[in-house]
PDB file of C-alpha atoms in Angstrom:
ATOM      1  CA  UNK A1461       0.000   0.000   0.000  1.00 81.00           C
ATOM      2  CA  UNK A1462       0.953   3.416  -0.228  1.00 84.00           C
ATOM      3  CA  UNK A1463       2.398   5.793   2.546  1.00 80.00           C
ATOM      4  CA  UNK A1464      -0.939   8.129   2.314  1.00 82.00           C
ATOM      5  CA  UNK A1465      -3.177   4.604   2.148  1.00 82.00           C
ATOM      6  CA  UNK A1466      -0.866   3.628   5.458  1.00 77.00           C
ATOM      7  CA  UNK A1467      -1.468   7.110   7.110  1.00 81.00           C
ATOM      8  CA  UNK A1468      -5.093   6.880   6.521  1.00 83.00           C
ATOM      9  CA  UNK A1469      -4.930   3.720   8.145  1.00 79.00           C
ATOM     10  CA  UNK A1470      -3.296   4.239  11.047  1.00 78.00           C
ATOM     11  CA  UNK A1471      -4.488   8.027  11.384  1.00 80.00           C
ATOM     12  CA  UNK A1472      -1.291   9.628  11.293  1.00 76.00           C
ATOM     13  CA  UNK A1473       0.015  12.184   8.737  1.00 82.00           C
ATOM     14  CA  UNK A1474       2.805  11.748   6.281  1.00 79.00           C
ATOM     15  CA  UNK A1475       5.768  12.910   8.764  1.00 81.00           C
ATOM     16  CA  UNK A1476       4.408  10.499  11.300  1.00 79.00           C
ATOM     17  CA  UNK A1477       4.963   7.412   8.355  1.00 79.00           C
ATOM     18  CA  UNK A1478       8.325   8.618   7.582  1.00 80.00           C
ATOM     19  CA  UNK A1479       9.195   8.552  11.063  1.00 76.00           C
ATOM     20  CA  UNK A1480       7.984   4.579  11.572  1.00 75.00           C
ATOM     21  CA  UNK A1481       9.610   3.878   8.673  1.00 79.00           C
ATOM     22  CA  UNK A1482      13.065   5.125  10.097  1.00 74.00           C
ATOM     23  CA  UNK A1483      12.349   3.626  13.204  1.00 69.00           C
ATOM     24  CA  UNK A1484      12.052   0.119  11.005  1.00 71.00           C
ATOM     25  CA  UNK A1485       8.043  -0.341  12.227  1.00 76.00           C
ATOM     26  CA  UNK A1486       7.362  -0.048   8.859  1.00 80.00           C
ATOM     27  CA  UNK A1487       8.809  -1.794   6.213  1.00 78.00           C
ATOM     28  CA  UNK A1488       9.430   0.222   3.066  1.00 81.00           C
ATOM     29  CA  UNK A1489       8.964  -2.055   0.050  1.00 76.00           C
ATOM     30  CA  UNK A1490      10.046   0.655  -2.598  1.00 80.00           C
ATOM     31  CA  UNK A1491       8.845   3.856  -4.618  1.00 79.00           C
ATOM     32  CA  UNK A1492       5.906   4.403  -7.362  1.00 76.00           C
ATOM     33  CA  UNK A1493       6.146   7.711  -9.039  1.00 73.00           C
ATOM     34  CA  UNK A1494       7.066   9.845  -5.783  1.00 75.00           C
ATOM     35  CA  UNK A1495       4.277   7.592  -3.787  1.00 77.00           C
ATOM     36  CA  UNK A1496       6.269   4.959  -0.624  1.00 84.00           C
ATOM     37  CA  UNK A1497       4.984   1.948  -1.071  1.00 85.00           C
ATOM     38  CA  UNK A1498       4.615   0.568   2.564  1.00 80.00           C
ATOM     39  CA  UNK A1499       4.473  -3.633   3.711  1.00 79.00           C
ATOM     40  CA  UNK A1500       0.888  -4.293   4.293  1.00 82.00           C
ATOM     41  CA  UNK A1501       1.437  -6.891   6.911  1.00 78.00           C
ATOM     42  CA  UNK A1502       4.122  -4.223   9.449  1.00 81.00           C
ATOM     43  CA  UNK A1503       0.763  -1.648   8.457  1.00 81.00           C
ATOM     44  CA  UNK A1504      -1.272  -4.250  10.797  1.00 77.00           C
ATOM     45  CA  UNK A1505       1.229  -4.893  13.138  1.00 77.00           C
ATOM     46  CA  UNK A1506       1.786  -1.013  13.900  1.00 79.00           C
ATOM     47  CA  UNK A1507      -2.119  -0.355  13.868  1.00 76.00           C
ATOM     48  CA  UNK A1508      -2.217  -3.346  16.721  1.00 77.00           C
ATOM     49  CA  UNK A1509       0.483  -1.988  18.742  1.00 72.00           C
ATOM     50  CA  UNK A1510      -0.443   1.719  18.525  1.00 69.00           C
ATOM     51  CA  UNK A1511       1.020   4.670  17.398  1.00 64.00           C
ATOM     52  CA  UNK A1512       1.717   6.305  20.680  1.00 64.00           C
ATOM     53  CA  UNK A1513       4.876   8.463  21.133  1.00 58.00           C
ATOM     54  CA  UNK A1514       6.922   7.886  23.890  1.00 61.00           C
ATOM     55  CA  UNK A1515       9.670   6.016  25.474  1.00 80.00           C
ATOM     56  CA  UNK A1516       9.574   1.995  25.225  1.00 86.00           C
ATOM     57  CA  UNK A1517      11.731  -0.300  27.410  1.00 92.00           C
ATOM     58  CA  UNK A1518      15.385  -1.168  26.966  1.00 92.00           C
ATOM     59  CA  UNK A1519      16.032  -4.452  26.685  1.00 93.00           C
ATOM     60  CA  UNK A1520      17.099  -5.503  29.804  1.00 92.00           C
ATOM     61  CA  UNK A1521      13.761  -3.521  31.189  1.00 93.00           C
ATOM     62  CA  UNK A1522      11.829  -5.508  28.772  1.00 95.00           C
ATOM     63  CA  UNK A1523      13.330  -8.652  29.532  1.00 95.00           C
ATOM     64  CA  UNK A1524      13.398  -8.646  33.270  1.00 94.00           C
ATOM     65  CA  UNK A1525       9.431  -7.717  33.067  1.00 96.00           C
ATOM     66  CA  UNK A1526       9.123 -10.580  30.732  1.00 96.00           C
ATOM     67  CA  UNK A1527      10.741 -12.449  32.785  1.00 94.00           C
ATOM     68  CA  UNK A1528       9.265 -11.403  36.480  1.00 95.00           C
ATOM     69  CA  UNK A1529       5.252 -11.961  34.828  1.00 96.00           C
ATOM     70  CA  UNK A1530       6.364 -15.574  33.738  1.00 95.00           C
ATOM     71  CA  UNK A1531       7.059 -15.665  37.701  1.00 92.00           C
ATOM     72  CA  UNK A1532      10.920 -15.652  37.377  1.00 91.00           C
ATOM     73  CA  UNK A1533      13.297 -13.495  39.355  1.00 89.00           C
ATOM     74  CA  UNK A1534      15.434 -11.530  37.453  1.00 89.00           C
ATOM     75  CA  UNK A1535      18.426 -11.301  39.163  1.00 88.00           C
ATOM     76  CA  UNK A1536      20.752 -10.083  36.727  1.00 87.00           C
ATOM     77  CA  UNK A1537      19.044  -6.581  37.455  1.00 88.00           C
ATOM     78  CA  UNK A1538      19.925  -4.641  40.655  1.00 90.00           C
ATOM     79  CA  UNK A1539      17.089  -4.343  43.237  1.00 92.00           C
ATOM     80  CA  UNK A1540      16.356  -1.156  42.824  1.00 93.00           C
ATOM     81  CA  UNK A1541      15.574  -1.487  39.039  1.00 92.00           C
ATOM     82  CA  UNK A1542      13.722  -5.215  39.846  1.00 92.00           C
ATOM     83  CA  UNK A1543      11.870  -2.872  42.314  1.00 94.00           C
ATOM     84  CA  UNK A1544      10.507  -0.201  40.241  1.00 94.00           C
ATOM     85  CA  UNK A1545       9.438  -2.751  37.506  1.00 95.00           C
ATOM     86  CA  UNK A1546       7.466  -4.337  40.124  1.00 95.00           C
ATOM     87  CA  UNK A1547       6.182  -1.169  41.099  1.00 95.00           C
ATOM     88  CA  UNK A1548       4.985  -0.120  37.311  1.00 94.00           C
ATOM     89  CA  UNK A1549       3.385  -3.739  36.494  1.00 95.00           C
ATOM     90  CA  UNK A1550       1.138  -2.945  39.569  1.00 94.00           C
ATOM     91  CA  UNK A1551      -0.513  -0.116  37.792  1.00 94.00           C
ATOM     92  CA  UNK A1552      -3.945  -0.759  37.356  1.00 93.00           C
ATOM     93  CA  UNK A1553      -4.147   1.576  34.097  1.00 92.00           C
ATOM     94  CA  UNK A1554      -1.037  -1.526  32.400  1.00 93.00           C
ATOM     95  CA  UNK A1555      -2.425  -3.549  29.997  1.00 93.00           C
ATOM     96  CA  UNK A1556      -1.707  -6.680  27.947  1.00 95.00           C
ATOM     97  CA  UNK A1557      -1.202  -4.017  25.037  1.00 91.00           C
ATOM     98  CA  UNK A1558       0.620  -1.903  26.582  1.00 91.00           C
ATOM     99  CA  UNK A1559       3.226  -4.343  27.320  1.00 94.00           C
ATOM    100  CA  UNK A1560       3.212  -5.573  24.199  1.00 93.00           C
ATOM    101  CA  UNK A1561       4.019  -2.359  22.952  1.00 88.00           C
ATOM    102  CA  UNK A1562       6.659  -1.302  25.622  1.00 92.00           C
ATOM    103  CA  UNK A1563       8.548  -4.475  25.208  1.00 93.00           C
ATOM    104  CA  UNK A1564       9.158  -4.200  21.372  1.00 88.00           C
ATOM    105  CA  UNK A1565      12.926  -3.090  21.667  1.00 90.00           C
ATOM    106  CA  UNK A1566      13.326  -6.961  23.257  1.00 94.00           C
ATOM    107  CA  UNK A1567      14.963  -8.015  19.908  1.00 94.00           C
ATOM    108  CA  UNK A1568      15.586  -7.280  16.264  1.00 92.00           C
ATOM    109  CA  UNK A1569      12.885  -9.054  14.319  1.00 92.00           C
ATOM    110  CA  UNK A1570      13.668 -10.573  10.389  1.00 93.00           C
ATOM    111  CA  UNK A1571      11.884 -12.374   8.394  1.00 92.00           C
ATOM    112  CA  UNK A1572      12.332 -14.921   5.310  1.00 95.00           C
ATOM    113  CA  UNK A1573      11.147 -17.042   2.877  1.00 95.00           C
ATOM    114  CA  UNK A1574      11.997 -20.586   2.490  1.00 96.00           C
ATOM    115  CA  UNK A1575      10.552 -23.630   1.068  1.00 96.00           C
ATOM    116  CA  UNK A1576       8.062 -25.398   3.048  1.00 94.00           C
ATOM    117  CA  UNK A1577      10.206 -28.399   3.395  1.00 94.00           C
ATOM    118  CA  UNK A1578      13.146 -26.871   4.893  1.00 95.00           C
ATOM    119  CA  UNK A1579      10.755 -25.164   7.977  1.00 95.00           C
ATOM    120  CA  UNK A1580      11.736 -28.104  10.486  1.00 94.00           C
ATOM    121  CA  UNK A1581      15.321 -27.697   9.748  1.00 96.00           C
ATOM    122  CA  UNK A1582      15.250 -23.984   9.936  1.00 96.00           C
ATOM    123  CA  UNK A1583      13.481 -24.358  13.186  1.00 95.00           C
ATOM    124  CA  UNK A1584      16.160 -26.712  14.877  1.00 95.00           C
ATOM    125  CA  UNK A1585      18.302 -23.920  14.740  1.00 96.00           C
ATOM    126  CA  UNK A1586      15.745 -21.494  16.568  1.00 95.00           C
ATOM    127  CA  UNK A1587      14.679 -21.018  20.599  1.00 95.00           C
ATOM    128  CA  UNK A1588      11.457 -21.302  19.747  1.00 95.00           C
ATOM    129  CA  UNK A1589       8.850 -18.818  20.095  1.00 96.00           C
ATOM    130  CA  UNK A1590       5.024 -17.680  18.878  1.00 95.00           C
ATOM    131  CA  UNK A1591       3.201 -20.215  16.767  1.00 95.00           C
ATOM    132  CA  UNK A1592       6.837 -22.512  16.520  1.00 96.00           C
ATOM    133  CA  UNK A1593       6.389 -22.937  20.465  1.00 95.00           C
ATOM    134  CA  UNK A1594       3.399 -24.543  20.362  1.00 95.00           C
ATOM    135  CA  UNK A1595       5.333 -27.879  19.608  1.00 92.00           C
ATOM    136  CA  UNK A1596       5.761 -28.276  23.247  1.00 92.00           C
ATOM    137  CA  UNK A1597       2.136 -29.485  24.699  1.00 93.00           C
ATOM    138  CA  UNK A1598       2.131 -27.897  28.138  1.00 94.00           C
ATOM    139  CA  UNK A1599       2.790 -24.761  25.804  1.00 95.00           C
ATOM    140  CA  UNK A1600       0.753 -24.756  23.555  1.00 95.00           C
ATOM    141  CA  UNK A1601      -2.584 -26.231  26.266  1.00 96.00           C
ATOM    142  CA  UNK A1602      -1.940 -22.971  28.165  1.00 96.00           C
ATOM    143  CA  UNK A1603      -2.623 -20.643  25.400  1.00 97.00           C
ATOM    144  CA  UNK A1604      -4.713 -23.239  23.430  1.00 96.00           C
ATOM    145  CA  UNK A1605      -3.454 -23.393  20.434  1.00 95.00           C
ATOM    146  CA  UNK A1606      -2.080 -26.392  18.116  1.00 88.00           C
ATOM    147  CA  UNK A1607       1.581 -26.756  16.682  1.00 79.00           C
ATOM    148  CA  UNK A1608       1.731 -25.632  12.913  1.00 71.00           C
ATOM    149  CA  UNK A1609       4.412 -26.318  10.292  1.00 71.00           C
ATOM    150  CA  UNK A1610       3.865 -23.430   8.476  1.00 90.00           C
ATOM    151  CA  UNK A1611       6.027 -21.367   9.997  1.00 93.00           C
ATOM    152  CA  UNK A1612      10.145 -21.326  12.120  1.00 96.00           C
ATOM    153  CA  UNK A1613       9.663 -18.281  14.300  1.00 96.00           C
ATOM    154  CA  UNK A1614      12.306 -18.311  17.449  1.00 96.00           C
ATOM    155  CA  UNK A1615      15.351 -16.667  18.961  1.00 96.00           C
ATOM    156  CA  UNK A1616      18.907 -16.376  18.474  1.00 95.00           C
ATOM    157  CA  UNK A1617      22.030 -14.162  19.164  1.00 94.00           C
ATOM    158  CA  UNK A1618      22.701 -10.910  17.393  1.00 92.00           C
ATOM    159  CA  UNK A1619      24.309 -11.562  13.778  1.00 91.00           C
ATOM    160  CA  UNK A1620      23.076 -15.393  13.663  1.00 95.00           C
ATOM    161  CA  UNK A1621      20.052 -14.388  11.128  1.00 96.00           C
ATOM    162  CA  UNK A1622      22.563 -13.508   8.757  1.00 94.00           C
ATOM    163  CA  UNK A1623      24.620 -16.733   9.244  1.00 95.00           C
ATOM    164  CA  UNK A1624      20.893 -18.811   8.859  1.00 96.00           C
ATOM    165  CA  UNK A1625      19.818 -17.234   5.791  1.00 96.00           C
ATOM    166  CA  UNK A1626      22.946 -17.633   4.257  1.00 96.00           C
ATOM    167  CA  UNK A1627      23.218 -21.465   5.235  1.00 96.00           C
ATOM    168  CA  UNK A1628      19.601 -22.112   4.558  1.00 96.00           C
ATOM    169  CA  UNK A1629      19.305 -20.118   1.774  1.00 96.00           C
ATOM    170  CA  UNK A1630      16.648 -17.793   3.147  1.00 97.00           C
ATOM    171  CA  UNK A1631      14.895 -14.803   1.115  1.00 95.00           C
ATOM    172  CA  UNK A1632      14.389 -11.543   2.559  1.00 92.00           C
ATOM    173  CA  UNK A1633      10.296 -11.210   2.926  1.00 90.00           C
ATOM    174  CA  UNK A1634       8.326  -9.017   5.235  1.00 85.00           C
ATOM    175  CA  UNK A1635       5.461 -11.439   5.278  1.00 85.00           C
ATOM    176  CA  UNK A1636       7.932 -14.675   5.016  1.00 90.00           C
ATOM    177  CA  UNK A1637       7.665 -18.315   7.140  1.00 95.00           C
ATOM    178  CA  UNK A1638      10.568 -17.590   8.998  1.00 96.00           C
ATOM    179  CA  UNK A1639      10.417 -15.064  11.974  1.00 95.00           C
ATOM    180  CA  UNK A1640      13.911 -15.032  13.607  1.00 97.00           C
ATOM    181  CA  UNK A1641      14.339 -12.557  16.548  1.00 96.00           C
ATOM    182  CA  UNK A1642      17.874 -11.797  16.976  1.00 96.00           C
ATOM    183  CA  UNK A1643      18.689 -10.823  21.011  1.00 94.00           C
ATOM    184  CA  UNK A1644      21.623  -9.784  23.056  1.00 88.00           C
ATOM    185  CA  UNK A1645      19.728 -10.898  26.535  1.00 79.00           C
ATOM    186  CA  UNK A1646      19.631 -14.362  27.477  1.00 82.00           C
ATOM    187  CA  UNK A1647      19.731 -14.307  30.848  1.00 83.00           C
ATOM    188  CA  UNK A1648      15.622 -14.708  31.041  1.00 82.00           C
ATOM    189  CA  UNK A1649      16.312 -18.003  29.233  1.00 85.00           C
ATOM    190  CA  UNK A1650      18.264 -19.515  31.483  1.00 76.00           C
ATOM    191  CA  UNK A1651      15.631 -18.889  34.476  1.00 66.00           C
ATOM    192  CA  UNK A1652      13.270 -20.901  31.760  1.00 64.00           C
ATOM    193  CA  UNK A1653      15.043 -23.957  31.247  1.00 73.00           C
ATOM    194  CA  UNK A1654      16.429 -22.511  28.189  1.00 82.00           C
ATOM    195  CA  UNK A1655      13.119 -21.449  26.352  1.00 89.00           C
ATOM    196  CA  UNK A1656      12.036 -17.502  26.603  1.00 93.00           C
ATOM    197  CA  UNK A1657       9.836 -16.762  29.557  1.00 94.00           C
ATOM    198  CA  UNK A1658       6.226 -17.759  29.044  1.00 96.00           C
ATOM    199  CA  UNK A1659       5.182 -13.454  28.829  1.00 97.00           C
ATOM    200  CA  UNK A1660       7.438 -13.226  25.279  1.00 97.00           C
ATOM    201  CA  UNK A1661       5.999 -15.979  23.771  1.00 97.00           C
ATOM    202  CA  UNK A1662       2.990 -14.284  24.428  1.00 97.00           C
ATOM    203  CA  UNK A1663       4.307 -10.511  23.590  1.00 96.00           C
ATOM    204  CA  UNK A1664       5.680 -12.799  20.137  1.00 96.00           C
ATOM    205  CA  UNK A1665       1.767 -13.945  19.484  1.00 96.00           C
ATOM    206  CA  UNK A1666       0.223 -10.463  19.448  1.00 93.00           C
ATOM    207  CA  UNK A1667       2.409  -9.684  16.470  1.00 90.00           C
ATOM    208  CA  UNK A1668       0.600 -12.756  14.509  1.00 89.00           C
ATOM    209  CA  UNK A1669      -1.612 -11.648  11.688  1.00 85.00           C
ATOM    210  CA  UNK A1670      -3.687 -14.865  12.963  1.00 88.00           C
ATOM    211  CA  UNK A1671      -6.612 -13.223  15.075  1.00 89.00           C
ATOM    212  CA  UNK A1672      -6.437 -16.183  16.942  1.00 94.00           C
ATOM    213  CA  UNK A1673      -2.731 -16.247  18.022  1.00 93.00           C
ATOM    214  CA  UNK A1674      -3.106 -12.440  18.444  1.00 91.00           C
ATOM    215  CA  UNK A1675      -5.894 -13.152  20.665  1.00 95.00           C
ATOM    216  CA  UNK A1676      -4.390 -15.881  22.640  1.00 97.00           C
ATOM    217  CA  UNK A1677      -1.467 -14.105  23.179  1.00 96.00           C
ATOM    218  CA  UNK A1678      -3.202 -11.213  24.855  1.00 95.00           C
ATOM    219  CA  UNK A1679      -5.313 -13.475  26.916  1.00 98.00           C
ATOM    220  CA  UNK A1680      -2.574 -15.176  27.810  1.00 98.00           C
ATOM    221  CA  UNK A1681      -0.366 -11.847  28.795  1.00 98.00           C
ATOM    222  CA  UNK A1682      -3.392 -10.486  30.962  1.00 97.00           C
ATOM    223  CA  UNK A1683      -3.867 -13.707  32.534  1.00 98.00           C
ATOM    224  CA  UNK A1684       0.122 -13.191  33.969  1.00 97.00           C
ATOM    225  CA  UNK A1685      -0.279  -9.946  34.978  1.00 97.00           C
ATOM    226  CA  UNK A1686      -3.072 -10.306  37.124  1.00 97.00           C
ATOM    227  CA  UNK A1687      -1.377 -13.275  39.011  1.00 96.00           C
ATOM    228  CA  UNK A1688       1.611 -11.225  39.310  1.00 96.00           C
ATOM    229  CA  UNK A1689      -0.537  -8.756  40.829  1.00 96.00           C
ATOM    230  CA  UNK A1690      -2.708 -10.912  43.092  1.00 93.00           C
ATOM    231  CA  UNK A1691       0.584 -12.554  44.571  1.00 86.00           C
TER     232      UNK A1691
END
């Protein structure tokens, strides 16, 4: 679509597209006439998350939040900061969407294309995360969803998507099969066994097209925020 089609959408003025589009939100696909043609699918995925100015977390903020609502203790924060986040997650005006949107300097999302046949291998390679984590059945009961082999989506260090798409031959695609979210903080992984905290697979769901992963991952989200809160 076009920049003025995506401002319409959204309700933001030209400025305000050019500005998500520097910020990587939205993916620029190229130029008709003197017309931005804007990705479609990071149009949706902006319109879900909200257009809000403001500051968003750093990583480590986002991570040790992730981490403390999957009922973990983040210890590679100093009190202080583990305090405040406790403080701000006990806000009663904090929502599932506002977290979602707060947390989305976690990692450096990319996606690709690849063959159907090479999504298992691709995967093997990946922490998993979103639809991808739904292989594992206590997983995928709690947010009631089935495993699908459409897509790879899952984690890895920064400058390892690179080294994947090269090896597996992946194409560059906005809308692609293969998610890979490239991260420089694992420490919330090792407090989960080695899989990310149960609050960014859900935060990794509400960026699904799929109304119904979108869906369960908010659900999901509130439902750990309000047991953080009642403990």
């Amino acid at each position: 679509m076009t920049s003025t089609e995506a401002a319409e959408q959204l309700g933001i003025n030209q400025a305000r597209v050019r500005d998500l589009v520097a910020s990587g939100r939205l993916i620029k696909l190229g130029h008709t006439g003197r017309s931005m043609i804007i990705d479609p699918a990071s149009v949706q995925r902006v319109k879900y998350q909200g257009v809000r100015r403001g500051r968003v977390w750093a990583p480590h903020t986002a991570w040790a939040t992730l981490s403390m609502l999957s009922g973990d203790n983040p210890e590679w924060l100093i009190p202080p900061r583990r305090s405040r986040i406790k403080t701000s997650l006990r806000d009663p005006e904090l929502t599932a969407r506002h977290i979602h949107s707060l947390a989305r300097h976690k990692d450096k999302v990319k996606r690709y294309r690849t063959p159907p046949a090479s999504i298992p291998a691709v995967a093997e390679e990946l922490v998993t995360t979103g639809p991808t984590a739904m292989t594992d059945k206590h997983t995928a009961a709690r947010f009631g969803l089935a495993a699908g082999g459409g897509i790879a989506e899952g984690y890895v260090a920064i400058g390892d998507a690179d080294a994947l798409a090269e090896h597996y031959f992946l194409a560059p695609d906005p809308a692609g099969n293969v998610v890979i979210h490239e991260i420089e903080v694992f420490h919330a992984f090792a407090a989960a066994n080695g899989r990310p905290p149960l609050a960014a697979i859900a935060v990794d769901l509400m960026d699904s097209l799929a109304t119904r992963e979108r869906s369960a991952g908010e659900r999901v989200l509130t439902e750990l925020l309000e047991e953080f809160r009642r403990a």
